[in-house]
Short mmCIF file of C-alpha atoms in Angstrom, two decimals:
data_model
loop_
_atom_site.label_atom_id
_atom_site.label_comp_id
_atom_site.label_asym_id
_atom_site.label_seq_id
_atom_site.Cartn_x
_atom_site.Cartn_y
_atom_site.Cartn_z
CA UNK A 479 24.01 -14.62 51.21
CA UNK A 480 23.48 -12.67 47.99
CA UNK A 481 26.71 -12.78 46.02
CA UNK A 482 27.55 -10.93 42.84
CA UNK A 483 30.61 -11.17 40.63
CA UNK A 484 31.78 -7.84 39.22
CA UNK A 485 34.13 -8.22 36.25
CA UNK A 486 36.01 -5.27 34.75
CA UNK A 487 39.65 -4.56 34.08
CA UNK A 488 39.29 -1.06 35.60
CA UNK A 489 39.37 -1.05 39.44
CA UNK A 490 37.44 2.24 39.68
CA UNK A 491 34.52 0.81 37.68
CA UNK A 492 34.54 -2.39 39.76
CA UNK A 493 34.42 -0.24 42.89
CA UNK A 494 31.48 1.86 41.58
CA UNK A 495 29.61 -1.27 40.53
CA UNK A 496 30.24 -2.92 43.90
CA UNK A 497 28.95 0.15 45.74
CA UNK A 498 25.82 0.31 43.58
CA UNK A 499 25.13 -3.41 43.92
CA UNK A 500 25.46 -3.23 47.71
CA UNK A 501 22.69 -0.61 47.66
CA UNK A 502 20.64 -3.11 45.65
CA UNK A 503 21.05 -5.67 48.44
CA UNK A 504 24.03 -7.80 47.49
CA UNK A 505 26.13 -8.67 50.52
CA UNK A 506 29.05 -10.58 49.01
CA UNK A 507 30.90 -8.75 46.24
CA UNK A 508 33.40 -10.82 44.27
CA UNK A 509 35.72 -9.15 41.76
CA UNK A 510 37.60 -10.26 38.66
CA UNK A 511 39.73 -8.38 36.12
CA UNK A 512 39.09 -10.44 32.98
CA UNK A 513 36.90 -13.09 31.42
CA UNK A 514 39.08 -16.03 32.41
CA UNK A 515 39.03 -14.98 36.07
CA UNK A 516 35.25 -14.59 35.77
CA UNK A 517 34.92 -18.19 34.59
CA UNK A 518 37.14 -19.47 37.40
CA UNK A 519 35.37 -17.45 40.10
CA UNK A 520 31.92 -18.43 38.84
CA UNK A 521 32.81 -22.11 39.05
CA UNK A 522 34.29 -21.67 42.54
CA UNK A 523 31.64 -19.39 44.09
CA UNK A 524 28.39 -19.76 42.05
CA UNK A 525 27.30 -16.11 42.36
CA UNK A 526 23.65 -15.13 42.11
CA UNK A 527 24.54 -12.55 39.43
CA UNK A 528 27.45 -11.56 37.19
CA UNK A 529 27.96 -8.01 35.98
CA UNK A 530 30.69 -8.05 33.36
CA UNK A 531 32.41 -5.62 31.01
CA UNK A 532 32.58 -6.54 27.34
CA UNK A 533 36.07 -5.30 26.40
CA UNK A 534 38.75 -6.77 28.71
CA UNK A 535 42.22 -8.26 28.38
CA UNK A 536 42.82 -12.03 28.31
CA UNK A 537 39.18 -12.83 27.40
CA UNK A 538 36.29 -10.53 26.53
CA UNK A 539 32.99 -10.58 28.42
CA UNK A 540 30.88 -12.16 25.68
CA UNK A 541 33.28 -15.08 25.23
CA UNK A 542 33.42 -15.58 29.00
CA UNK A 543 29.62 -15.39 29.23
CA UNK A 544 29.27 -18.10 26.60
CA UNK A 545 31.55 -20.43 28.57
CA UNK A 546 29.88 -19.59 31.90
CA UNK A 547 26.41 -20.20 30.41
CA UNK A 548 27.45 -23.73 29.41
CA UNK A 549 29.48 -24.70 32.49
CA UNK A 550 27.78 -22.93 35.39
CA UNK A 551 24.75 -20.90 34.29
CA UNK A 552 24.07 -17.61 36.06
CA UNK A 553 22.26 -14.39 35.09
CA UNK A 554 24.73 -12.07 33.37
CA UNK A 555 24.46 -8.32 32.78
CA UNK A 556 26.93 -7.00 30.22
CA UNK A 557 28.47 -3.54 30.47
CA UNK A 558 29.31 -2.19 27.05
CA UNK A 559 29.92 1.01 25.17
CA UNK A 560 28.45 -0.68 22.10
CA UNK A 561 24.73 -0.89 21.49
CA UNK A 562 24.81 -2.00 17.86
CA UNK A 563 22.68 -4.89 16.62
CA UNK A 564 25.64 -7.22 16.02
CA UNK A 565 26.96 -6.83 19.59
CA UNK A 566 23.50 -7.31 21.09
CA UNK A 567 22.92 -10.44 19.00
CA UNK A 568 26.32 -11.85 19.96
CA UNK A 569 25.52 -11.18 23.62
CA UNK A 570 22.10 -12.83 23.36
CA UNK A 571 23.57 -15.95 21.74
CA UNK A 572 26.20 -16.12 24.50
CA UNK A 573 23.50 -16.31 27.18
CA UNK A 574 23.65 -12.73 28.45
CA UNK A 575 20.35 -11.79 30.05
CA UNK A 576 20.64 -7.99 29.87
CA UNK A 577 23.07 -5.19 29.18
CA UNK A 578 23.79 -1.64 30.30
CA UNK A 579 25.46 0.93 28.09
CA UNK A 580 28.48 2.59 29.69
CA UNK A 581 28.94 4.91 31.40
CA UNK A 582 26.33 3.27 33.62
CA UNK A 583 24.01 4.96 36.09
CA UNK A 584 22.39 3.24 39.07
CA UNK A 585 18.92 3.97 37.71
CA UNK A 586 19.87 1.95 34.59
CA UNK A 587 21.72 -0.79 36.45
CA UNK A 588 18.97 -1.77 38.90
CA UNK A 589 16.28 -2.59 36.30
CA UNK A 590 18.84 -4.49 34.20
CA UNK A 591 19.87 -6.55 37.25
CA UNK A 592 16.29 -7.18 38.30
CA UNK A 593 15.22 -8.29 34.82
CA UNK A 594 18.29 -10.49 34.37
CA UNK A 595 17.71 -12.33 37.64
CA UNK A 596 13.97 -12.80 37.11
CA UNK A 597 14.46 -13.87 33.49
CA UNK A 598 17.11 -16.40 34.55
CA UNK A 599 14.87 -17.86 37.28
CA UNK A 600 11.95 -18.12 34.88
CA UNK A 601 14.08 -19.88 32.26
CA UNK A 602 15.47 -22.27 34.90
CA UNK A 603 11.92 -23.20 35.98
CA UNK A 604 10.90 -23.77 32.38
CA UNK A 605 13.94 -26.00 31.79
CA UNK A 606 13.04 -28.06 34.88
CA UNK A 607 9.46 -28.37 33.68
CA UNK A 608 10.58 -29.46 30.21
CA UNK A 609 12.93 -32.06 31.71
CA UNK A 610 10.12 -33.39 33.90
CA UNK A 611 7.75 -33.58 30.94
CA UNK A 612 10.36 -35.42 28.87
CA UNK A 613 10.82 -37.91 31.70
CA UNK A 614 7.06 -38.38 31.97
CA UNK A 615 6.78 -38.93 28.23
CA UNK A 616 9.59 -41.51 28.27
CA UNK A 617 7.92 -43.31 31.19
CA UNK A 618 4.62 -43.29 29.36
CA UNK A 619 6.27 -44.89 26.31
CA UNK A 620 7.59 -47.79 28.42
CA UNK A 621 4.23 -48.29 30.10
CA UNK A 622 2.39 -48.29 26.75
CA UNK A 623 4.81 -50.83 25.29
CA UNK A 624 4.49 -53.05 28.38
CA UNK A 625 0.69 -52.84 28.14
CA UNK A 626 1.01 -53.92 24.52
CA UNK A 627 3.01 -56.99 25.55
CA UNK A 628 0.41 -57.94 28.18
CA UNK A 629 -2.43 -57.34 25.73
CA UNK A 630 -0.79 -59.81 23.32
CA UNK A 631 -1.15 -62.34 26.15
CA UNK A 632 -4.92 -61.85 26.11
CA UNK A 633 -5.50 -59.02 28.61
CA UNK A 634 -7.62 -55.97 27.82
CA UNK A 635 -5.94 -52.56 27.93
CA UNK A 636 -7.45 -51.80 31.36
CA UNK A 637 -6.48 -55.20 32.74
CA UNK A 638 -2.91 -54.78 31.44
CA UNK A 639 -2.58 -51.38 33.09
CA UNK A 640 -4.05 -52.63 36.38
CA UNK A 641 -1.64 -55.57 36.33
CA UNK A 642 1.32 -53.17 35.92
CA UNK A 643 -0.05 -51.05 38.78
CA UNK A 644 -0.47 -54.06 41.09
CA UNK A 645 3.02 -55.33 40.30
CA UNK A 646 4.46 -51.87 41.02
CA UNK A 647 2.65 -51.65 44.37
CA UNK A 648 3.56 -55.20 45.41
CA UNK A 649 7.22 -54.81 44.50
CA UNK A 650 7.41 -51.17 45.63
CA UNK A 651 8.69 -50.11 42.24
CA UNK A 652 7.61 -47.36 39.87
CA UNK A 653 5.32 -48.10 36.97
CA UNK A 654 8.26 -47.39 34.65
CA UNK A 655 10.52 -49.89 36.41
CA UNK A 656 7.85 -52.59 36.18
CA UNK A 657 7.18 -51.75 32.53
CA UNK A 658 10.91 -51.98 31.74
CA UNK A 659 11.08 -55.38 33.51
CA UNK A 660 8.13 -56.65 31.47
CA UNK A 661 9.83 -55.49 28.28
CA UNK A 662 13.09 -57.16 29.28
CA UNK A 663 11.34 -60.49 29.71
CA UNK A 664 10.11 -60.26 26.12
CA UNK A 665 13.56 -59.85 24.58
#
């Protein structure tokens, strides 16, 4: 189910946005009137996309986007009457993926939505890849230190690595787990 959260304090704009986004292929349209409701609904429903007005009562769209980006990241398209550099920079720093200047037209909304979703997915993949690389690097550090301990006991570098591999296979543990155990025995 493709869900989208439409956030605007004006019901007529929410209705127009909902209608346009249904044409784009969204099947579940959630609505909120202000930034605080947007935060609450995002945490409860995890929409695929958020289209949010900037100027609203209770909490503005940029402040809400900043909180959403930290708590429950989602691609966000901002609707705004402002296109000045300061507003755009504030929006970028808050985690907003794209914006549409009001009054919006469908032919402006669709590319903004498409780019926001694809940009968000690409960033999410890159974050996963970075996390995996960090984990690999940390594992490698443990293995290198464990090899160093075994080499101090008279093994060559290759022999030390093979010993760690054999221990991991025999005990059905990862190389990192074996390396950490070797290091613990040296403390």
